[in-house]
Coordinates of C-alpha atoms in Angstrom, one line a residue:
X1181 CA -9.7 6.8 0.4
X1182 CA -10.4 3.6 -0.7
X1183 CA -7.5 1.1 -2.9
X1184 CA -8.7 0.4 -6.0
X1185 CA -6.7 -1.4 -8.7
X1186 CA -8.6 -3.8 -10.3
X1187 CA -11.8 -2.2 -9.9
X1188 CA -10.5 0.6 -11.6
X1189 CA -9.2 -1.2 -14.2
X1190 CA -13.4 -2.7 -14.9
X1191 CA -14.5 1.0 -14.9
X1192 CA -12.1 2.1 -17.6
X1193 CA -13.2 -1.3 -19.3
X1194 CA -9.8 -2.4 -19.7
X1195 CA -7.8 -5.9 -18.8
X1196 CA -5.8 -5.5 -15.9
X1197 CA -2.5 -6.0 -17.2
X1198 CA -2.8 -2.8 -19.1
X1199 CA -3.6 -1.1 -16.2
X1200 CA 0.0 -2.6 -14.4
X1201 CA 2.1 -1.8 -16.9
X1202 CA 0.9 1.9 -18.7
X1203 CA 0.8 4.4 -16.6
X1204 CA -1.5 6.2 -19.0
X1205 CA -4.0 3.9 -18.6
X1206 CA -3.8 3.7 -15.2
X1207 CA -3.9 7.7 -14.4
X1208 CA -7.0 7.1 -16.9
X1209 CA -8.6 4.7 -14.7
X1210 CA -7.9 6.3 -11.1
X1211 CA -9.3 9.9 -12.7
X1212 CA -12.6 8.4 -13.9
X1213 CA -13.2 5.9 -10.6
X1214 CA -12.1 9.0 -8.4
X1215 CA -14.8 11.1 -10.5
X1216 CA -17.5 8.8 -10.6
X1217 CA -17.6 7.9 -6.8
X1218 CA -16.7 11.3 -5.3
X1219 CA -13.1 9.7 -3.6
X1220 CA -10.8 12.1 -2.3
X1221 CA -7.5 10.7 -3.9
X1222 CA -6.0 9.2 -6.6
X1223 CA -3.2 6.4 -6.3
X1224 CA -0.4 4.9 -8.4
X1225 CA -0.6 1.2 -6.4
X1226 CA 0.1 -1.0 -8.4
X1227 CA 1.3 -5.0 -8.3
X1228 CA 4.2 -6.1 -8.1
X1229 CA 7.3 -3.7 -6.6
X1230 CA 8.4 -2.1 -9.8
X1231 CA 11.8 -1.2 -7.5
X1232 CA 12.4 -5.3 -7.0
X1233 CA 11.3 -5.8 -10.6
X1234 CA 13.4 -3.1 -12.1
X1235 CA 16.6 -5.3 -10.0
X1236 CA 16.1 -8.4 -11.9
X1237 CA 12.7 -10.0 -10.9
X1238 CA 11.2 -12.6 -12.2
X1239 CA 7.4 -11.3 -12.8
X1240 CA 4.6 -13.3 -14.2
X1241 CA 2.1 -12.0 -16.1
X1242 CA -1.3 -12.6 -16.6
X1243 CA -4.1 -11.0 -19.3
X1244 CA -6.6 -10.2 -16.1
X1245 CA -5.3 -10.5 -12.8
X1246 CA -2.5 -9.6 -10.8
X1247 CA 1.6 -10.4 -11.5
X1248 CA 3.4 -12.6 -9.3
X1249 CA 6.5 -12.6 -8.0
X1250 CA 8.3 -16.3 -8.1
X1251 CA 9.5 -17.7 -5.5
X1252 CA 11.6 -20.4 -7.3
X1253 CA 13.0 -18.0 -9.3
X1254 CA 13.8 -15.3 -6.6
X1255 CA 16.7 -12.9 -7.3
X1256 CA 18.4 -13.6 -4.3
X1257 CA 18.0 -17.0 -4.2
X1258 CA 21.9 -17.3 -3.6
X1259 CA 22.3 -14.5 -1.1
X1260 CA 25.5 -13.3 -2.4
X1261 CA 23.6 -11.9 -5.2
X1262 CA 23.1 -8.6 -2.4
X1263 CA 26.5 -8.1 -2.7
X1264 CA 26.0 -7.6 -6.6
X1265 CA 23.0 -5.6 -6.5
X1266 CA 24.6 -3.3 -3.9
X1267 CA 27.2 -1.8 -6.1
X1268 CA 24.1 -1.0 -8.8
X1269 CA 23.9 3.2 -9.2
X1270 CA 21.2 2.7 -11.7
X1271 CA 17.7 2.9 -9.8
X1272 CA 15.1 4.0 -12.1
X1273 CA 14.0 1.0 -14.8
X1274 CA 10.8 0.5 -17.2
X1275 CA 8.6 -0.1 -13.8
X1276 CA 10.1 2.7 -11.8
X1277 CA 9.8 5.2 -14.9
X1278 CA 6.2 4.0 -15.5
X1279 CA 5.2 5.0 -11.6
X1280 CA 7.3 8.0 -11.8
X1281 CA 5.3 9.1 -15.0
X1282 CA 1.8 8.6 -13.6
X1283 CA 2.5 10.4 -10.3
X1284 CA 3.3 13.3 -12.7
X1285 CA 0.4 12.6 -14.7
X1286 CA -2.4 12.4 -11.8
X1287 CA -0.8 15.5 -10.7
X1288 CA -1.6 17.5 -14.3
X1289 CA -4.7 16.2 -14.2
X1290 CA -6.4 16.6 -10.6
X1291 CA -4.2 19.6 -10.1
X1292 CA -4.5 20.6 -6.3
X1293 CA -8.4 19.3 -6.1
X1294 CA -7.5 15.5 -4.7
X1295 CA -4.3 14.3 -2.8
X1296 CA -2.0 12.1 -5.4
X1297 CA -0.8 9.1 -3.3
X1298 CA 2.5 7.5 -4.5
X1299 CA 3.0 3.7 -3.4
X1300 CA 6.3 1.6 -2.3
X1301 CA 7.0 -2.0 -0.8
X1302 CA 7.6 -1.7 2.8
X1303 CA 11.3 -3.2 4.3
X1304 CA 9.5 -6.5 5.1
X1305 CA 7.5 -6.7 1.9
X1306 CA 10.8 -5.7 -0.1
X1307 CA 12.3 -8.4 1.2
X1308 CA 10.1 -11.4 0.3
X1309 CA 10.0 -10.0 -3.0
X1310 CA 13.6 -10.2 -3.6
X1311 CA 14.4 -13.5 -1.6
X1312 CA 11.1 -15.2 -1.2
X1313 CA 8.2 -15.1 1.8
X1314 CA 9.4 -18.4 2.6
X1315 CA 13.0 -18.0 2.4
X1316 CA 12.7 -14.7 4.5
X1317 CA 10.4 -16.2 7.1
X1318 CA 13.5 -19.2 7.4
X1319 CA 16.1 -16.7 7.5
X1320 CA 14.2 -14.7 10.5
X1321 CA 15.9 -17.8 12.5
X1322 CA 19.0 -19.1 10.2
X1323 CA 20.6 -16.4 9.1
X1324 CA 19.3 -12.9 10.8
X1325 CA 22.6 -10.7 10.2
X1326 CA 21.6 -11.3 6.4
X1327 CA 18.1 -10.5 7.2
X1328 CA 19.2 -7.3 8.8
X1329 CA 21.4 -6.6 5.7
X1330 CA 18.6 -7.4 3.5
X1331 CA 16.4 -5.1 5.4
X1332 CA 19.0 -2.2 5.4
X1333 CA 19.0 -2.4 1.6
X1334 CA 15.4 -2.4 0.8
X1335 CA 15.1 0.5 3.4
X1336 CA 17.6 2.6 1.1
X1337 CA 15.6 1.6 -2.0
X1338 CA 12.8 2.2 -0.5
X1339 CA 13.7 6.2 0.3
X1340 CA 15.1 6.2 -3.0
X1341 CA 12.0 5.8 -4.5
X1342 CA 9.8 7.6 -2.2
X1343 CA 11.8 10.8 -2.8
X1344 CA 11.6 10.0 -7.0
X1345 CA 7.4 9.7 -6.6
X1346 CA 7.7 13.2 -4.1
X1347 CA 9.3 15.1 -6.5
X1348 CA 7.1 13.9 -9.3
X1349 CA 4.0 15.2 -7.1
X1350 CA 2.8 12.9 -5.1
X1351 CA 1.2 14.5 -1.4
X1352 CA 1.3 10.9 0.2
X1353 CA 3.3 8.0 0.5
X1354 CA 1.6 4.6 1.1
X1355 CA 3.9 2.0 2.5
X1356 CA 2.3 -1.8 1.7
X1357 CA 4.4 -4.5 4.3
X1358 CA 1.8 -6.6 3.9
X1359 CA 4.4 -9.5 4.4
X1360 CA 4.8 -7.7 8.7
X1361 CA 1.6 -9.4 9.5
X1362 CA 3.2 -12.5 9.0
X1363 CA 5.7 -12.9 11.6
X1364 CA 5.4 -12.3 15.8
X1365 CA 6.0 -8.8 17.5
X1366 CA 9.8 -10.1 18.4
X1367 CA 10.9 -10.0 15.1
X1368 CA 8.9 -7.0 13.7
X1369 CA 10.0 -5.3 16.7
X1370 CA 13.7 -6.3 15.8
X1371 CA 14.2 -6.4 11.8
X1372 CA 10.8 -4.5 10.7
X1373 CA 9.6 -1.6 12.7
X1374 CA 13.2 0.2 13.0
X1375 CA 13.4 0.6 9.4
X1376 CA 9.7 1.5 8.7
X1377 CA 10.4 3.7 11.3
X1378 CA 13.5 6.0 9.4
X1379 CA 11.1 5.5 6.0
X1380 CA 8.3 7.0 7.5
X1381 CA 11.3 10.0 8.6
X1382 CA 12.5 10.5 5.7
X1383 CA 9.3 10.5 3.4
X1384 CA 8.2 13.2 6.0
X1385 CA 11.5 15.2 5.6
X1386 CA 10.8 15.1 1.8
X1387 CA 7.4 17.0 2.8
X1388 CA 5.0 13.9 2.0
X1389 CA 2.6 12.0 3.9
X1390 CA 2.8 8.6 5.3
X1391 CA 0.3 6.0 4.2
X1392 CA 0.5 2.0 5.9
X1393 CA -0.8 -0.4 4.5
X1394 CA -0.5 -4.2 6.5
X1395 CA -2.8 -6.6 5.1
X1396 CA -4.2 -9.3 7.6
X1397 CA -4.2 -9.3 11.5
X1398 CA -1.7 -6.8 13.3
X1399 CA -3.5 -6.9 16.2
X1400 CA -0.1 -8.2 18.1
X1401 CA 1.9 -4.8 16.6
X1402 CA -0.7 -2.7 16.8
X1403 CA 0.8 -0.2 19.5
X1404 CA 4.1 -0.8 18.1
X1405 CA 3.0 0.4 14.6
X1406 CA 0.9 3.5 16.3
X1407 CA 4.4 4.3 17.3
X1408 CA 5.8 5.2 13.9
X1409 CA 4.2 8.3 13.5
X1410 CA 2.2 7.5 10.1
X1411 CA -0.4 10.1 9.0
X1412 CA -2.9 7.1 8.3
X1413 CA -2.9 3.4 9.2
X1414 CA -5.2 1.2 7.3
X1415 CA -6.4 -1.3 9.3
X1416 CA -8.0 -4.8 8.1
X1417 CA -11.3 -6.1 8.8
X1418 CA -9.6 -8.5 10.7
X1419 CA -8.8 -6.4 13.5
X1420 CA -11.5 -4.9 15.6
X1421 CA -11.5 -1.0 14.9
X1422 CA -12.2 -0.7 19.1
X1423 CA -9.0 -2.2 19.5
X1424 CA -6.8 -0.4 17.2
X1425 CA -8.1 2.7 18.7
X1426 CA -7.4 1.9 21.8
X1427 CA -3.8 0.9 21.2
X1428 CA -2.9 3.8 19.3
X1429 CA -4.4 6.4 21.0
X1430 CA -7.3 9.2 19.6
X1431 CA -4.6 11.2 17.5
X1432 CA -3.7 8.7 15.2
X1433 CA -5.9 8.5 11.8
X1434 CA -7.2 5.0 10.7
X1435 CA -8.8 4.1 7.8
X1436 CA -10.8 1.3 7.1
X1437 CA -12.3 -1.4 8.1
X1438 CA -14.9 -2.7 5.8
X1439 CA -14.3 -6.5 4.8
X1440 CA -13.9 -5.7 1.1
X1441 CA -15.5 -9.1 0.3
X1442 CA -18.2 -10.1 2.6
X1443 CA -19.2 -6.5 4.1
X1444 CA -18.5 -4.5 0.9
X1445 CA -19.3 -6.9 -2.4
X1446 CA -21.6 -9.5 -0.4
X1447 CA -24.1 -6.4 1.4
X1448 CA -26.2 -3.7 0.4
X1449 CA -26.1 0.3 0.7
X1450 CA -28.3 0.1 3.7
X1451 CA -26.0 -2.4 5.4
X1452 CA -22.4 -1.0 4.4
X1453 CA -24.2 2.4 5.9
X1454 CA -25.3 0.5 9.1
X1455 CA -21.7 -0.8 9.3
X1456 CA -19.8 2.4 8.9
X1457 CA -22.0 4.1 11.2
X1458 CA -20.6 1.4 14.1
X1459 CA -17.3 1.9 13.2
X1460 CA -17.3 5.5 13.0
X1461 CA -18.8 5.1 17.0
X1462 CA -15.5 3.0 17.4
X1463 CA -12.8 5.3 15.7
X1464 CA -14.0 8.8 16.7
X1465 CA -13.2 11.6 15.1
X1466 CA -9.4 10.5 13.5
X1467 CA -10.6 8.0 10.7
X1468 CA -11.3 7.7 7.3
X1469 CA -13.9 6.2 5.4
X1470 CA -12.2 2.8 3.3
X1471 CA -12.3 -0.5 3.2
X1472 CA -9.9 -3.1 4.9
X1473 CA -7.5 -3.7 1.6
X1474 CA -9.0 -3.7 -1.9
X1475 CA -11.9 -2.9 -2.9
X1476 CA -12.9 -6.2 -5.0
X1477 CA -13.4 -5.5 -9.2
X1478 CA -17.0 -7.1 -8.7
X1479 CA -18.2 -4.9 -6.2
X1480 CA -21.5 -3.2 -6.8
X1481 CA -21.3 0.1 -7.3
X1482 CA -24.3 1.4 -5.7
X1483 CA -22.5 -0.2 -2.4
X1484 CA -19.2 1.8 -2.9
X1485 CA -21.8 5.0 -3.8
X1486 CA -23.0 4.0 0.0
X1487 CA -19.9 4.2 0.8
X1488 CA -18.6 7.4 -0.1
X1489 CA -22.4 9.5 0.6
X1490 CA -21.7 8.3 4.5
X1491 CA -18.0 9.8 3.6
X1492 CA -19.3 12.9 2.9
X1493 CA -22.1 13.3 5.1
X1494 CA -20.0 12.5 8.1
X1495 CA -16.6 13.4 7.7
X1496 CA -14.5 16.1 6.8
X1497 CA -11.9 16.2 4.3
X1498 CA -8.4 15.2 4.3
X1499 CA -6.9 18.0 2.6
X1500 CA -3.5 18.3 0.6
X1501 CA -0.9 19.8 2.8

């Protein structure tokens, strides 16, 4: 189950920002990567949180790479501004609707034959996007009871939109908080894992999957995250696969851990095989074939063919529920 976004985007032959912002384009380019590799899913990830962009976001765009969020221009800047956005009914914008339409999409168009993995920003991820990594990361210390109420609100939005991308077909949630591995088991303990935890609840009591996705080194949350009862935990190539087995037990599913850059773009079949075969030794039985985070757009393809043969041959299938 490896992410592909920009990759996918060079296989269809298409510039990136297409792919961000039309979800036809994008079920176009999931459908014909997921074909020509043999991958098991298809996902709607997509940069940046169309929930926080639909609020009021600044986002720049760019021809052939990834949006940004900016900082300097971050809606809650003033953080009175949550006290405006609060009293908003209206949820579903031009981003939301596009995700929304793709889940449905993918759905039509793989039918029951691959899982359909819907995508949202995590409570710390949320966040940043609204007030800014570096404002957040400030107010961990300065101001926490807003943290907490900022956290409380991009938890509800965040269950908002899982539900919207459930009933639209998606089998799986992924929840990206890349912005978690950023701060010290204290405060993910306090602000981050209680509300990941009720998200992952209540995307399972909408009858989805749970999908997380932390970028970077979590090796000081790892138990804590094996705690929150995900389905599949991606874990980065900077965190040895030994040791997130080990702190979350042999039940929980992993995926990964391939360094998508110098392991996966920078070797060779015979080397990504040689690889996978040592961390399948590591994970046992409960893992899925993937890389750490994405898979780079210049990555050869008889590498990611590698990939997914050693997939096949050696695992079984994570079926649809």
């Amino acid at each position: 189950m490896p992410i592909t976004m920009m990759f996918a985007a060079d296989v269809l032959g298409i510039k990136y920002e297409r792919y961000a912002r039309d979800y036809k384009v994008m079920v176009d380019a999931q459908v014909k990567t997921a074909e020509m590799f043999g991958f098991d899913h298809v996902s709607a990830i997509g940069p940046p949180a169309p929930e926080t962009a639909d609020l009021g976001a600044t986002v720049q765009w760019y021809p052939d790479q990834p949006p940004s969020m900016l900082e300097a221009e971050a809606l809650l800047k003033d953080k009175c501004t949550l006290d405006v956005l609060r009293t908003r009914d209206a949820f579903v914008g031009e981003r939301v609707e596009n995700r929304i339409r793709g889940i449905e999409l993918m759905r039509e168009r793989v039918g029951a034959d691959l899982l359909v993995e819907g995508w949202l920003s995590g409570p710390c991820a949320a966040a940043a996007d609204l007030r800014g990594i570096n404002q957040v990361m400030v107010d961990f210390s300065d101001d926490p009871a807003f943290n907490h109420a900022l956290f409380d609100f991009a938890l509800e939005r965040g269950i908002h939109f899982a539900r919207l991308q459930i009933e639209a077909g998606a089998d799986i949630i992924g929840i990206g908080d890349a912005a978690a591995s950023l701060i010290g088991q204290h405060y993910y303990k306090e602000f981050v894992w209680p509300r990941e935890k009720r998200l992952v609840e209540a995307i399972h009591a909408l009858g989805a999957r749970v999908r997380l996705h932390i970028c970077g080194s979590t090796r000081k949350i790892l138990s804590d995250t094996g705690e929150l009862g995900c389905d599949l935990i991606d874990i980065d190539s900077p965190v040895p696969l030994e040791e997130a087995r080990a702190q979350m037990g042999p039940r929980q599913t992993l995926c990964g851990n391939l360094d998508p850059v110098r392991e996966l773009r920078g070797g060779t079949p015979k080397s990504v095989v040689r690889l996978l075969e040592a961390m399948r030794q590591k994970a046992g039985p409960q893992w899925i074939v993937g890389a750490g985070c994405e898979i780079v757009r210049d990555t050869p393809h008889a590498n990611i063919r590698a990939m997914i043969d050693f997939a096949e041959t050696n695992s079984s299938r994570f079926e649809p529920s």
